[in-house]
Coordinates of C-alpha atoms in Angstrom, one line a residue:
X368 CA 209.9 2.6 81.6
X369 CA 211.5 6.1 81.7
X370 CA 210.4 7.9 78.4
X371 CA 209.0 5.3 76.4
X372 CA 205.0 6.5 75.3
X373 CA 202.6 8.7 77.0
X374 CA 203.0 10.9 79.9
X375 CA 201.3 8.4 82.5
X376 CA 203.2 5.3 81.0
X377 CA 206.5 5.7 83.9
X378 CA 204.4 6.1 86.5
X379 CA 202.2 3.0 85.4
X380 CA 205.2 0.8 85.3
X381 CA 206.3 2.0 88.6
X382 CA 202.9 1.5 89.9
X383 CA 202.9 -2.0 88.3
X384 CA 206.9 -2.8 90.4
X385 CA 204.7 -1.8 93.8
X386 CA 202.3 -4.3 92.6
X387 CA 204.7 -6.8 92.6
X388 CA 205.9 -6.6 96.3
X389 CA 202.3 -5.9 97.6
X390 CA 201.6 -7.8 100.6
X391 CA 200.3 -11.4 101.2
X392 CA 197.7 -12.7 103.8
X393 CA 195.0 -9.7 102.8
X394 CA 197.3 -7.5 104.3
X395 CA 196.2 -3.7 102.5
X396 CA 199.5 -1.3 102.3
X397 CA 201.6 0.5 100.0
X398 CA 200.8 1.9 96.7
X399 CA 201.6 5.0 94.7
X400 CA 201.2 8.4 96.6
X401 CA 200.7 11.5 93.8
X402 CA 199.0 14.1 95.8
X403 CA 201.3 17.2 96.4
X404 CA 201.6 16.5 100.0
X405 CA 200.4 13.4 102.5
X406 CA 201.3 10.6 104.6
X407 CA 201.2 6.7 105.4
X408 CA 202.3 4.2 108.0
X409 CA 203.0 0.8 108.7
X410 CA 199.7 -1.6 108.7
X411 CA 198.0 -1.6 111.7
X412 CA 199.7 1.6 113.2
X413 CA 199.7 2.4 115.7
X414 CA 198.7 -1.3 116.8
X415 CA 201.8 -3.9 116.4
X416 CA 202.6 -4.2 112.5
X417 CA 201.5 -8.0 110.9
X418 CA 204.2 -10.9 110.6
X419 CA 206.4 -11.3 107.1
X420 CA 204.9 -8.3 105.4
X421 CA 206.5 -6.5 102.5
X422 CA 205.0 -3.1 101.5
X423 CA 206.5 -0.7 99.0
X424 CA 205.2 3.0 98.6
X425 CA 206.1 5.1 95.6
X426 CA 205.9 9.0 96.3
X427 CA 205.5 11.0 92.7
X428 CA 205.4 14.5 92.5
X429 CA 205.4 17.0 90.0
X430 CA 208.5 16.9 87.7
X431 CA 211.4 19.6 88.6
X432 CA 210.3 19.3 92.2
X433 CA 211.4 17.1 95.0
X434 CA 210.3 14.9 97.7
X435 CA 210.9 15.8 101.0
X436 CA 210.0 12.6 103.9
X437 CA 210.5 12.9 107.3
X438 CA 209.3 10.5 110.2
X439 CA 207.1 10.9 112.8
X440 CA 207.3 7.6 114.7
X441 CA 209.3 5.0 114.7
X442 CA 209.5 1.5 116.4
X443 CA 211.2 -1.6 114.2
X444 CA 212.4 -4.7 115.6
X445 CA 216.2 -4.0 116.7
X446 CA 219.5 -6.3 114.8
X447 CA 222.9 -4.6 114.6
X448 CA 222.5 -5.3 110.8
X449 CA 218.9 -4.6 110.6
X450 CA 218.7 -8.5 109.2
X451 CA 215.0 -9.0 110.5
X452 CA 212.7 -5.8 110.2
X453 CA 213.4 -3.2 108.4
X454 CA 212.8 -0.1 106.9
X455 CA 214.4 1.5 103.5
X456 CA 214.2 5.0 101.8
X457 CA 215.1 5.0 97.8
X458 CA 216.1 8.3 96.0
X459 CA 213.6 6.7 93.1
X460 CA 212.2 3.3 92.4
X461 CA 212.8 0.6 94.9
X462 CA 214.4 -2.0 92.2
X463 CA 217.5 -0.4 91.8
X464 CA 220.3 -1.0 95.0
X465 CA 222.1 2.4 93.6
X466 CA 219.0 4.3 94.4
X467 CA 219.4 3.4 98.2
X468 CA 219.5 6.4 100.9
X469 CA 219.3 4.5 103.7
X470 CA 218.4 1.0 105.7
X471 CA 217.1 1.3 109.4
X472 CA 215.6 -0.4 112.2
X473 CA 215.0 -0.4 115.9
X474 CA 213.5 2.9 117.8
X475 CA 215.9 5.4 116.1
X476 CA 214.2 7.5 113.5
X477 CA 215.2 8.0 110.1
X478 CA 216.6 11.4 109.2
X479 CA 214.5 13.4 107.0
X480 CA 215.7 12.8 103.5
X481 CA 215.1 15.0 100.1
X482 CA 215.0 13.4 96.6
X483 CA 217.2 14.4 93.7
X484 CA 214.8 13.6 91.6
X485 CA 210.3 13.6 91.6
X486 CA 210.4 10.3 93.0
X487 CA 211.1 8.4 96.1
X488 CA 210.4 4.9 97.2
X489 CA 210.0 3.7 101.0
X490 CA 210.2 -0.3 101.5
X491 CA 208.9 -1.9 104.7
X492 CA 209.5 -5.8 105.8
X493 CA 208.7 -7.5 108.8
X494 CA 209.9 -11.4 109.5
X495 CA 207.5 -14.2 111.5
X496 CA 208.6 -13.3 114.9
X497 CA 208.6 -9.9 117.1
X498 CA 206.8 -7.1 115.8
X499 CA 206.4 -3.4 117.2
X500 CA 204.5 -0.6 116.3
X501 CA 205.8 0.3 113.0
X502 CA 206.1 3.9 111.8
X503 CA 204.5 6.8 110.9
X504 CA 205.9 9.0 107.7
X505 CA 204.8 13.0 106.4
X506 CA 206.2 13.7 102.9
X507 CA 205.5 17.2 100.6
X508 CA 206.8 18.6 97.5
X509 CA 209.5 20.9 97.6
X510 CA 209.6 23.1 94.5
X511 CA 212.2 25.2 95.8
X512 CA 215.4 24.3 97.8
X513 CA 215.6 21.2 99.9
X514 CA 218.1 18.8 101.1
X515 CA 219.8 16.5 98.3
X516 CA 221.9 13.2 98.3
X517 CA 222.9 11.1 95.6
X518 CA 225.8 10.3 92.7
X519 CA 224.3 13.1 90.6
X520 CA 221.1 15.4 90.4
X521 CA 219.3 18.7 89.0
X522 CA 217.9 21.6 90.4
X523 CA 216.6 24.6 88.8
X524 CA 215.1 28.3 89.9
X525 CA 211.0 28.0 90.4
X526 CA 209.2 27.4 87.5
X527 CA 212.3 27.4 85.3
X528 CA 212.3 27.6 82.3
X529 CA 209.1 30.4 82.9
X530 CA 210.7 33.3 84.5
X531 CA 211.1 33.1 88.4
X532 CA 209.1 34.7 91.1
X533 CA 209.5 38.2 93.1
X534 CA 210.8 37.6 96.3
X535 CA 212.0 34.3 95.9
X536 CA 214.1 32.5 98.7
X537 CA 215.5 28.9 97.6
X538 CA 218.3 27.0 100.1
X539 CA 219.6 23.4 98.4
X540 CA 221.8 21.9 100.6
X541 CA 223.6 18.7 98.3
X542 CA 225.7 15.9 100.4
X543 CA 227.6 14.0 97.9
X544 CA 227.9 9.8 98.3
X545 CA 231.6 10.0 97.7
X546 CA 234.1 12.9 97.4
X547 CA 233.9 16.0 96.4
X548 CA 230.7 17.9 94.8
X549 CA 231.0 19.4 91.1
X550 CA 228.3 21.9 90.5
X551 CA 228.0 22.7 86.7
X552 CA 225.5 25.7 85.5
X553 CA 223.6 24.4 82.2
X554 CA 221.7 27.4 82.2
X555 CA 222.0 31.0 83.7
X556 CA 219.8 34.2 83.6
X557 CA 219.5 36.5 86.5
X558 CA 218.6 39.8 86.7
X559 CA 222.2 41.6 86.9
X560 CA 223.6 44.3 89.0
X561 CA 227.1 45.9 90.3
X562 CA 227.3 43.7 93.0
X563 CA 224.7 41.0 92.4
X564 CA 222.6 43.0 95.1
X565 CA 219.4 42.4 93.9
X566 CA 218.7 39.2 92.4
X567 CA 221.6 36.4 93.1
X568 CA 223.1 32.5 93.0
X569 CA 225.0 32.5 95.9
X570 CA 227.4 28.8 96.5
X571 CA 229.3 28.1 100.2
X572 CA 231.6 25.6 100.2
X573 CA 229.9 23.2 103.2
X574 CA 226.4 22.1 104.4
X575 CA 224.7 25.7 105.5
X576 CA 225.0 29.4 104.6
X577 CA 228.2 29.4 107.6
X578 CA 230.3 27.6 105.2
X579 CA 233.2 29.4 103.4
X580 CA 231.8 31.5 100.7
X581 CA 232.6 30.0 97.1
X582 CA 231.0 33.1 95.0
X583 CA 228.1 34.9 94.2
X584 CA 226.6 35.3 90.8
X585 CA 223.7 37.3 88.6
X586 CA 223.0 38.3 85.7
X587 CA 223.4 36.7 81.8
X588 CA 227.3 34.7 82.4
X589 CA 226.9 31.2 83.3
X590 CA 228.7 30.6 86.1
X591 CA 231.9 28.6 86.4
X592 CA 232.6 24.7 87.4
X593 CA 232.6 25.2 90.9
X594 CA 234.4 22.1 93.0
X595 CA 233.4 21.9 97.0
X596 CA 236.3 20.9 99.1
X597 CA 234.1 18.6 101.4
X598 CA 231.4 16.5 100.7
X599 CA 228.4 18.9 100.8
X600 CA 227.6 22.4 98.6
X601 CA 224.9 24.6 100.1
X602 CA 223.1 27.1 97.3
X603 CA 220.8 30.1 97.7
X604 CA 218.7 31.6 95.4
X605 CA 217.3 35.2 96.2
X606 CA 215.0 37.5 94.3
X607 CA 213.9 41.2 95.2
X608 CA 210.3 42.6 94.4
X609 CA 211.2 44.0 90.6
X610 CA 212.4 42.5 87.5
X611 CA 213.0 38.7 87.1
X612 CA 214.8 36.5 84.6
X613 CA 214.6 32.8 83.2
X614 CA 216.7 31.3 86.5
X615 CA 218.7 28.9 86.5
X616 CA 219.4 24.9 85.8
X617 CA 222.4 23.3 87.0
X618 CA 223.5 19.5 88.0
X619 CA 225.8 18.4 90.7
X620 CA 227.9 15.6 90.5
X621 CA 229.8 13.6 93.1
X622 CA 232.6 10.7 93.7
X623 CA 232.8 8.4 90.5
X624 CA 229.8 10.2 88.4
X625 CA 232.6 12.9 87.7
X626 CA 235.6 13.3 86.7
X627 CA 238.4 15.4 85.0
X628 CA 241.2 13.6 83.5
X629 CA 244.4 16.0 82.4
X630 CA 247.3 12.5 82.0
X631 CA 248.2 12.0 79.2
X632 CA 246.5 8.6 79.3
X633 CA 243.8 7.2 81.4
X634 CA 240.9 4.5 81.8
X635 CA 237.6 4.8 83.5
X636 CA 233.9 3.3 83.9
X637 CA 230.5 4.0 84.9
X638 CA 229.6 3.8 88.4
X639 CA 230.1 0.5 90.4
X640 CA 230.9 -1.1 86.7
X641 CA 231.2 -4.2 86.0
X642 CA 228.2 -4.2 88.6
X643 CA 224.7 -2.2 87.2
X644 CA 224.9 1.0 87.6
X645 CA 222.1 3.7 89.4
X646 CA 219.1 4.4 87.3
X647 CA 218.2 8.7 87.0
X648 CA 222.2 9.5 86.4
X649 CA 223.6 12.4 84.8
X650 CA 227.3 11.7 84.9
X651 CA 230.5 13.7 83.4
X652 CA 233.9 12.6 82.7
X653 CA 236.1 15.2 80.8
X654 CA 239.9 14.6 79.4
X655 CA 241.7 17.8 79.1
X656 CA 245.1 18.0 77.0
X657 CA 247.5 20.5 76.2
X658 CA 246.5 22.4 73.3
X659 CA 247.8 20.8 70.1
X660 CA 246.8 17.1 71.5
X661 CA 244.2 15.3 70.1
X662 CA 242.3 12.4 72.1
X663 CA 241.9 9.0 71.3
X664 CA 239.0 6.6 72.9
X665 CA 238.8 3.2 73.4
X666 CA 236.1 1.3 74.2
X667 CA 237.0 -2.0 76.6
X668 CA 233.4 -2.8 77.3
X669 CA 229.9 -1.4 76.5
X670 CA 226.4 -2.1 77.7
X671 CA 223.5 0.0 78.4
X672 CA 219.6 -0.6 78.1
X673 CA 218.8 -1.8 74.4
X674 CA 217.6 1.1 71.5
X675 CA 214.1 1.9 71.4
X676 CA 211.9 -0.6 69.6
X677 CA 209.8 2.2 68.5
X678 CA 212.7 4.7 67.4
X679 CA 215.3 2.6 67.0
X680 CA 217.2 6.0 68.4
X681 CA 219.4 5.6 72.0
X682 CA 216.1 7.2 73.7
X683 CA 216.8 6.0 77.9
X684 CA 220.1 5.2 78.4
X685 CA 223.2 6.1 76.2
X686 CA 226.6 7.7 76.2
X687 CA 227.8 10.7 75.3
X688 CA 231.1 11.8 73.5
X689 CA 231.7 15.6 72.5
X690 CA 234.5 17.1 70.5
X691 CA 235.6 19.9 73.6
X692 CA 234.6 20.1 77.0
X693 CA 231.0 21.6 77.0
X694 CA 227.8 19.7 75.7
X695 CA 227.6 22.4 73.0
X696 CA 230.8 21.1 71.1
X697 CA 230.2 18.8 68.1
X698 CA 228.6 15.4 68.7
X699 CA 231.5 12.4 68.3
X700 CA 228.9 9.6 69.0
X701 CA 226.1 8.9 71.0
X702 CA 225.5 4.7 72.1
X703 CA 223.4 2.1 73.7
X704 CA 223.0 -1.0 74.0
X705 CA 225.1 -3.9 73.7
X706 CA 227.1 -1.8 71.0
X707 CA 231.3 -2.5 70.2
X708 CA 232.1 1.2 69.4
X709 CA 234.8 1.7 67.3
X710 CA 237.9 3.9 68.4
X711 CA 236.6 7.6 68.0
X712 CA 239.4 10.9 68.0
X713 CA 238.9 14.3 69.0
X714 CA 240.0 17.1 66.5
X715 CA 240.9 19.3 69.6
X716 CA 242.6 18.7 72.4
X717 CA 239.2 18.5 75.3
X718 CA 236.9 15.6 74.8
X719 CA 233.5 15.4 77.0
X720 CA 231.8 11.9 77.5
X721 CA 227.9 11.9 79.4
X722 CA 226.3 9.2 80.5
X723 CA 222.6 9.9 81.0
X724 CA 220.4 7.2 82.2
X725 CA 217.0 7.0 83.2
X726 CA 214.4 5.7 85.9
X727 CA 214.8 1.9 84.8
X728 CA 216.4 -0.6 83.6
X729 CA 220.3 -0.4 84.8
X730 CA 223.2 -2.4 83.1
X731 CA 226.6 -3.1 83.5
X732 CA 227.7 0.0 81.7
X733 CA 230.8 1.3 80.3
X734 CA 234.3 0.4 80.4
X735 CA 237.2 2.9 78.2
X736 CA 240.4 3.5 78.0
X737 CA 242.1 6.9 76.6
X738 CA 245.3 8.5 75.0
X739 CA 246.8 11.8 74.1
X740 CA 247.8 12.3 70.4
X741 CA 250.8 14.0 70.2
X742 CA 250.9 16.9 68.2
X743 CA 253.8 16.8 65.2
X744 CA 254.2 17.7 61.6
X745 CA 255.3 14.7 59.8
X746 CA 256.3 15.9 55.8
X747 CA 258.6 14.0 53.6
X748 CA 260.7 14.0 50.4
X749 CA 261.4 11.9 47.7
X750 CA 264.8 10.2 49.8
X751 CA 263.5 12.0 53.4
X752 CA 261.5 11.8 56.7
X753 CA 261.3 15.1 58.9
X754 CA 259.3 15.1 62.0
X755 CA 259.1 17.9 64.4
X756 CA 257.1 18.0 67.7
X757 CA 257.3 20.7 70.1
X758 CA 259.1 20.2 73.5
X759 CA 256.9 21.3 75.4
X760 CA 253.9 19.0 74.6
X761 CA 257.1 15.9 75.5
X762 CA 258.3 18.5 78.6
X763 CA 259.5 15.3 80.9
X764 CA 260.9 13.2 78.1
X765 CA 264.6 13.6 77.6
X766 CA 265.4 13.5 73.3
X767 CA 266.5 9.5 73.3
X768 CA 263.0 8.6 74.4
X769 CA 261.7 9.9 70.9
X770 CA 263.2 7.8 67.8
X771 CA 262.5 6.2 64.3
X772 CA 262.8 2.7 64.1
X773 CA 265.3 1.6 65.9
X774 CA 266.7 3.0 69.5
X775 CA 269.5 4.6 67.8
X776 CA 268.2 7.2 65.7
X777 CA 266.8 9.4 68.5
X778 CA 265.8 12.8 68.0
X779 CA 267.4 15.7 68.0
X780 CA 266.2 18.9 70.1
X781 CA 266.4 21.7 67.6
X782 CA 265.0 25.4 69.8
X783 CA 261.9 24.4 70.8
X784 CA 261.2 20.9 69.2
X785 CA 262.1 17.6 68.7
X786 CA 263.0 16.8 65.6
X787 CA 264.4 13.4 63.4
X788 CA 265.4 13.9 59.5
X789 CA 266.8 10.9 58.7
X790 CA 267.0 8.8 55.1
X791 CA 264.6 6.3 54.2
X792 CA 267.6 3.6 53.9
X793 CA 267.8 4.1 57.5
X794 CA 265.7 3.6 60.8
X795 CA 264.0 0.9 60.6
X796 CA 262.3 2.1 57.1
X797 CA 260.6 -0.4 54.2
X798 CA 258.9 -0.1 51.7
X799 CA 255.1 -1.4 51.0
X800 CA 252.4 -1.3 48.3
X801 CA 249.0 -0.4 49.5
X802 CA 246.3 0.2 47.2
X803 CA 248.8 0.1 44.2
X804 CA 250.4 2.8 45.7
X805 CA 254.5 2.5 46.5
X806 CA 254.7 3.8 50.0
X807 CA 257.6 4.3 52.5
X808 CA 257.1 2.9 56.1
X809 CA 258.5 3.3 59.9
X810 CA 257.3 3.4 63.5
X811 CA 257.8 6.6 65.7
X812 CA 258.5 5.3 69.1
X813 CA 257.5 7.8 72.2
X814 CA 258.9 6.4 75.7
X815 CA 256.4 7.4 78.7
X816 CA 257.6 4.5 80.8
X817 CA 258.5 5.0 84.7
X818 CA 260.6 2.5 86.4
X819 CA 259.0 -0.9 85.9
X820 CA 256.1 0.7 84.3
X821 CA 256.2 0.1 80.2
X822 CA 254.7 2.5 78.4
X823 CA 255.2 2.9 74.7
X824 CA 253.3 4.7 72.0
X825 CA 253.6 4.0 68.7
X826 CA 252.7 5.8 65.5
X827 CA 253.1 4.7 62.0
X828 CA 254.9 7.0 59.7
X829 CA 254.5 6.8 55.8
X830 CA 255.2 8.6 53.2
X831 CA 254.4 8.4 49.2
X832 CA 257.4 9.6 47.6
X833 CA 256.1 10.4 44.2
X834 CA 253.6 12.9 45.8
X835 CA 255.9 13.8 48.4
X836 CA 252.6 13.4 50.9
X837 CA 253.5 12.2 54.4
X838 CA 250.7 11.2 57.1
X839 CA 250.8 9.7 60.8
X840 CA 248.3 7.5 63.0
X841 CA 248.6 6.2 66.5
X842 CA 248.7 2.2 66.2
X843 CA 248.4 1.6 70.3
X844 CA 249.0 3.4 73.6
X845 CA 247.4 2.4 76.4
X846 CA 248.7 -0.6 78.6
X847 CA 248.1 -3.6 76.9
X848 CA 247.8 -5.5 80.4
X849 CA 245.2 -3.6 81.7
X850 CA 243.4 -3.6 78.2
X851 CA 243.6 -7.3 78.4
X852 CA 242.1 -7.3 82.0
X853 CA 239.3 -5.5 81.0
X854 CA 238.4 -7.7 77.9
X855 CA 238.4 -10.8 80.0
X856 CA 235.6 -9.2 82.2
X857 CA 233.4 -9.8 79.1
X858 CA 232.1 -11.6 76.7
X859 CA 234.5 -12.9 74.0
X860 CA 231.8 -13.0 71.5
X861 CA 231.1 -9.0 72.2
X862 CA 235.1 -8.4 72.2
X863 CA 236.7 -7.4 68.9
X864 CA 240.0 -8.7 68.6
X865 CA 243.1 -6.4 68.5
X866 CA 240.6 -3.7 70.1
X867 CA 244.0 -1.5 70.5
X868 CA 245.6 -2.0 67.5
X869 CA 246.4 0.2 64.0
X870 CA 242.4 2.0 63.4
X871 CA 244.3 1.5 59.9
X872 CA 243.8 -2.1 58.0
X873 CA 247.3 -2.1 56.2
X874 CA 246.7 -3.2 52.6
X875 CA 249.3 -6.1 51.6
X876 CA 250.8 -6.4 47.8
X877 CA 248.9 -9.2 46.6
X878 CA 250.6 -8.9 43.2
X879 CA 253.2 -12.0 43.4
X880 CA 250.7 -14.3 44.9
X881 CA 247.9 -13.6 41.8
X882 CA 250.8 -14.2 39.4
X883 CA 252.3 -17.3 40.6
X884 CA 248.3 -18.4 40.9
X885 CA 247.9 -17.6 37.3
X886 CA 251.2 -19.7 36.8
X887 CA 250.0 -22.5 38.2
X888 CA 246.9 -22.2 36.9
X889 CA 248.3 -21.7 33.1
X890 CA 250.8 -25.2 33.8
X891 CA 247.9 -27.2 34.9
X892 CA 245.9 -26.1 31.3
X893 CA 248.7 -27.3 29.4
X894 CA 249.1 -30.2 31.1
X895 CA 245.3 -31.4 30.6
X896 CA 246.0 -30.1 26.9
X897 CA 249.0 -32.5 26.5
X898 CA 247.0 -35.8 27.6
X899 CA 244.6 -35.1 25.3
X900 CA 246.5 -35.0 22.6
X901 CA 248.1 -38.3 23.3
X902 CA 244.6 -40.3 24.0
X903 CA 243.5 -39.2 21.0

């Protein structure tokens, strides 16, 4: 159950899911394999394997390190779809379908496969008629370099965070399921020199050293997000015989566990949402603004495995949101769960959201939607609005799709802004009473629509006259269709209403109703006053 007590509780649990598939009839196979290095095979290998068998073998190895599984012999039952016998290889436990490397049957041997992570799973079934010989499998640890595949995954230098070896030599090769690979350095420190001679990351934009060269780094400068132009990213790590550093972590990411959004409004969800998503994910999706934007998020749909009971803290799976684009920016929010988040708002204009999950336990995850604030200075006077926002953050928008109120008062484009000045007797204005405060009122419209495509943002505009103190908030942006498509995948009890509307809860003057009450109220005692005069 990923990190929930003592060091030997995951593999327990994991040990306890083999338990569950084990064989019937007698039949002894599977199990969990924790040596550094060994091997197993079908029951009754080399002899024909027994009829409607399921075995499951869980390979652990020492954390940081992977498994590396390669077949010796192999002879399945043969069906175009593999729908009879068959053979599959999971990049960690066996219950999770996103896990899955690989299905295979006949006499064609499995490739060799590398984990992402210290564990890997190998599920065998036969069904009540034709069996074969089965298979024979060799797995070791790798604890330096190997060949990776997945959504997302780690590697790190040998014996990182402990300084690294002389005369080191460490080749990853990653594939990514989907798209492009994002490599992203957590930590870096290699021993430095003119020329990163000596000790050295090197990255090459394909599957061997052959590929295109992407860069080649040392010393105490992490290195930068590095994107592959095909599906696979080969790294090599090199040491000399003198004078050694920390090393290196970094995580790759690939296809929908990744992202960088630079629109000025988007939507995205975990991977294969509404559908669970993959257990042992480290995913990234980061919004990137012009400077002077600000970032709004909101949440459509969230659910992740449940808080710990023990904690009470988001301890296996949770999400993620940072104030710029690294992990070391402030923390915004961190949830779990079957949690309704409220709207959160970035103070700058990069906003970083990490979904971490662990080895069990998947849910349906995450669904969000996103917009750009735009930047302006909103001030007011006594009679006046002024609003200013620079051109260049509106650089497609001609002036009369900016306007107060009504269509009519547009703005004007004064140098290098935007700008409306207009009375409060005009646009659209009124006047309001919130918290016994007078207050003037109006809606800035900003027109991002395209063709058929609608696509309005509104911000409400007050002002309190006496102070002459004028604010702004966003009351909605993105598409209300596609909010509403998203809402009806879930569960109208977990579904806030108005999840797009003013953060805001406008305060109404209550002050007529309370003293036409106290009218009433007042008539009704005089009333019951007169009638008992006249009985008595």
């Amino acid at each position: 159950m990923g990190r929930r007590a003592m060091g030997c509780m995951p593999v327990l649990v994991l040990f306890c899911m083999v338990l569950r598939v084990a064989p019937s009839g007698g039949i002894k196979c599977g199990g969990v394999l924790s040596a550094p290095s060994g091997n197993f095979s079908s029951p009754n290998f080399p002899g024909p394997y027994p009829y409607e068998t399921e075995c499951t073998w869980l390979i652990v190895v020492a954390e940081g390190s992977s498994v590396l599984l390669s077949f010796s012999h192999f002879e399945l039952e043969y069906h175009a779809a593999c729908a009879y016998d068959y053979l599959q290889v999971y990049n960690g436990a066996s219950r999770d379908q996103g896990n899955l490397l690989g299905t295979f049957c006949g006499r064609s041997a499995p490739p060799p496969f590398a984990s992402a992570w210290h564990v890997m799973a190998v599920v065998f079934r036969s069904d009540r008629h034709v069996a074969k010989h089965g298979f024979a499998a060799t797995y070791h640890k790798d604890a330096c370099g190997g060949q990776l595949t997945g959504l997302s995954g780690e590697i790190a230098s040998p014996r990182y965070p402990e300084s690294y070896p002389n005369d080191a030599e460490c080749r990853w090769s990653i594939r990514a399921t989907d798209g492009p690979l994002t490599l992203i350095f957590a930590d870096f420190q290699v021993e430095g020199s003119q020329g990163c001679g000596f000790d050295y990351v090197a990255l090459f934009d394909g599957p061997t050293a052959a590929a295109p060269h992407l860069g080649r780094y040392c010393g105490s400068t992490r290195p930068p997000r590095i994107v592959s132009s095909t599906q696979h990213l080969f790294i090599l790590f090199k040491s000399d015989f003198n004078i050694v550093g920390r090393g290196f972590k970094a995580r790759f990411y690939s296809g929908e566990c990744q992202e960088v959004y630079t629109t000025i409004k988007g939507n995205f969800s975990s991977p294969q949402y509404p559908n669970f998503y993959p257990n042992n994910l480290q995913c990234q999706w980061s919004i990137q603004l012009p400077p002077g934007y600000r970032i709004k998020v909101f949440f459509l749909d969230l659910e992740l495995e449940a808080r710990s009971s023990l904690t009470s803290g988001c301890d296996y799976d949770r999400l993620d949101a940072f104030d710029g684009g690294a992990e070391n920016a402030s923390l915004l929010g961190t949830w779990c769960g079957r949690e309704s988040p409220v709207p959160v708002t970035s103070r700058s204009h990069q906003l970083l959201l990490m979904l971490h999950t662990d080895r069990s336990t998947a849910k349906r995850g995450f669904s969000l939607a996103y917009v750009g604030v735009v930047p302006m200075n909103v001030s007011c006077t006594r009679t006046d609005f002024h609003i200013q926002i620079p051109v260049q953050a509106l650089a497609q928008l001609q002036r009369n799709k900016v306007y107060l109120g009504m269509p009519s008062c547009v703005a004007q484009v004064v140098g290098s802004h935007f700008r409306i000045h207009t009375r409060f007797d005009t646009c659209g204005t009124e006047s309001q009473r919130r918290n016994n405060t007078s207050i003037v009122v109006s809606t800035l419209y900003i027109d991002f629509s395209v063709g058929d495509q609608e696509d309005i943002h509104r911000y409400e505009v007050q002002c309190e006259p006496k102070r002459k103190e004028a604010s702004v908030s966003l009351i909605a942006g993105p598409d209300p269709h596609r909010l509403r498509q998203a809402e009806n995948m879930v569960d109208v009890q977990q579904r806030g209403a108005g999840a797009m509307d003013v953060h805001e809860t406008k305060s109404q003057d209550t002050s007529d109703i309370v003293f036409i009450s106290i009218c009433i109220l007042a008539g009704l005692l005089m009333v019951i006053a007169v009638v008992g005069l006249v009985l008595l």
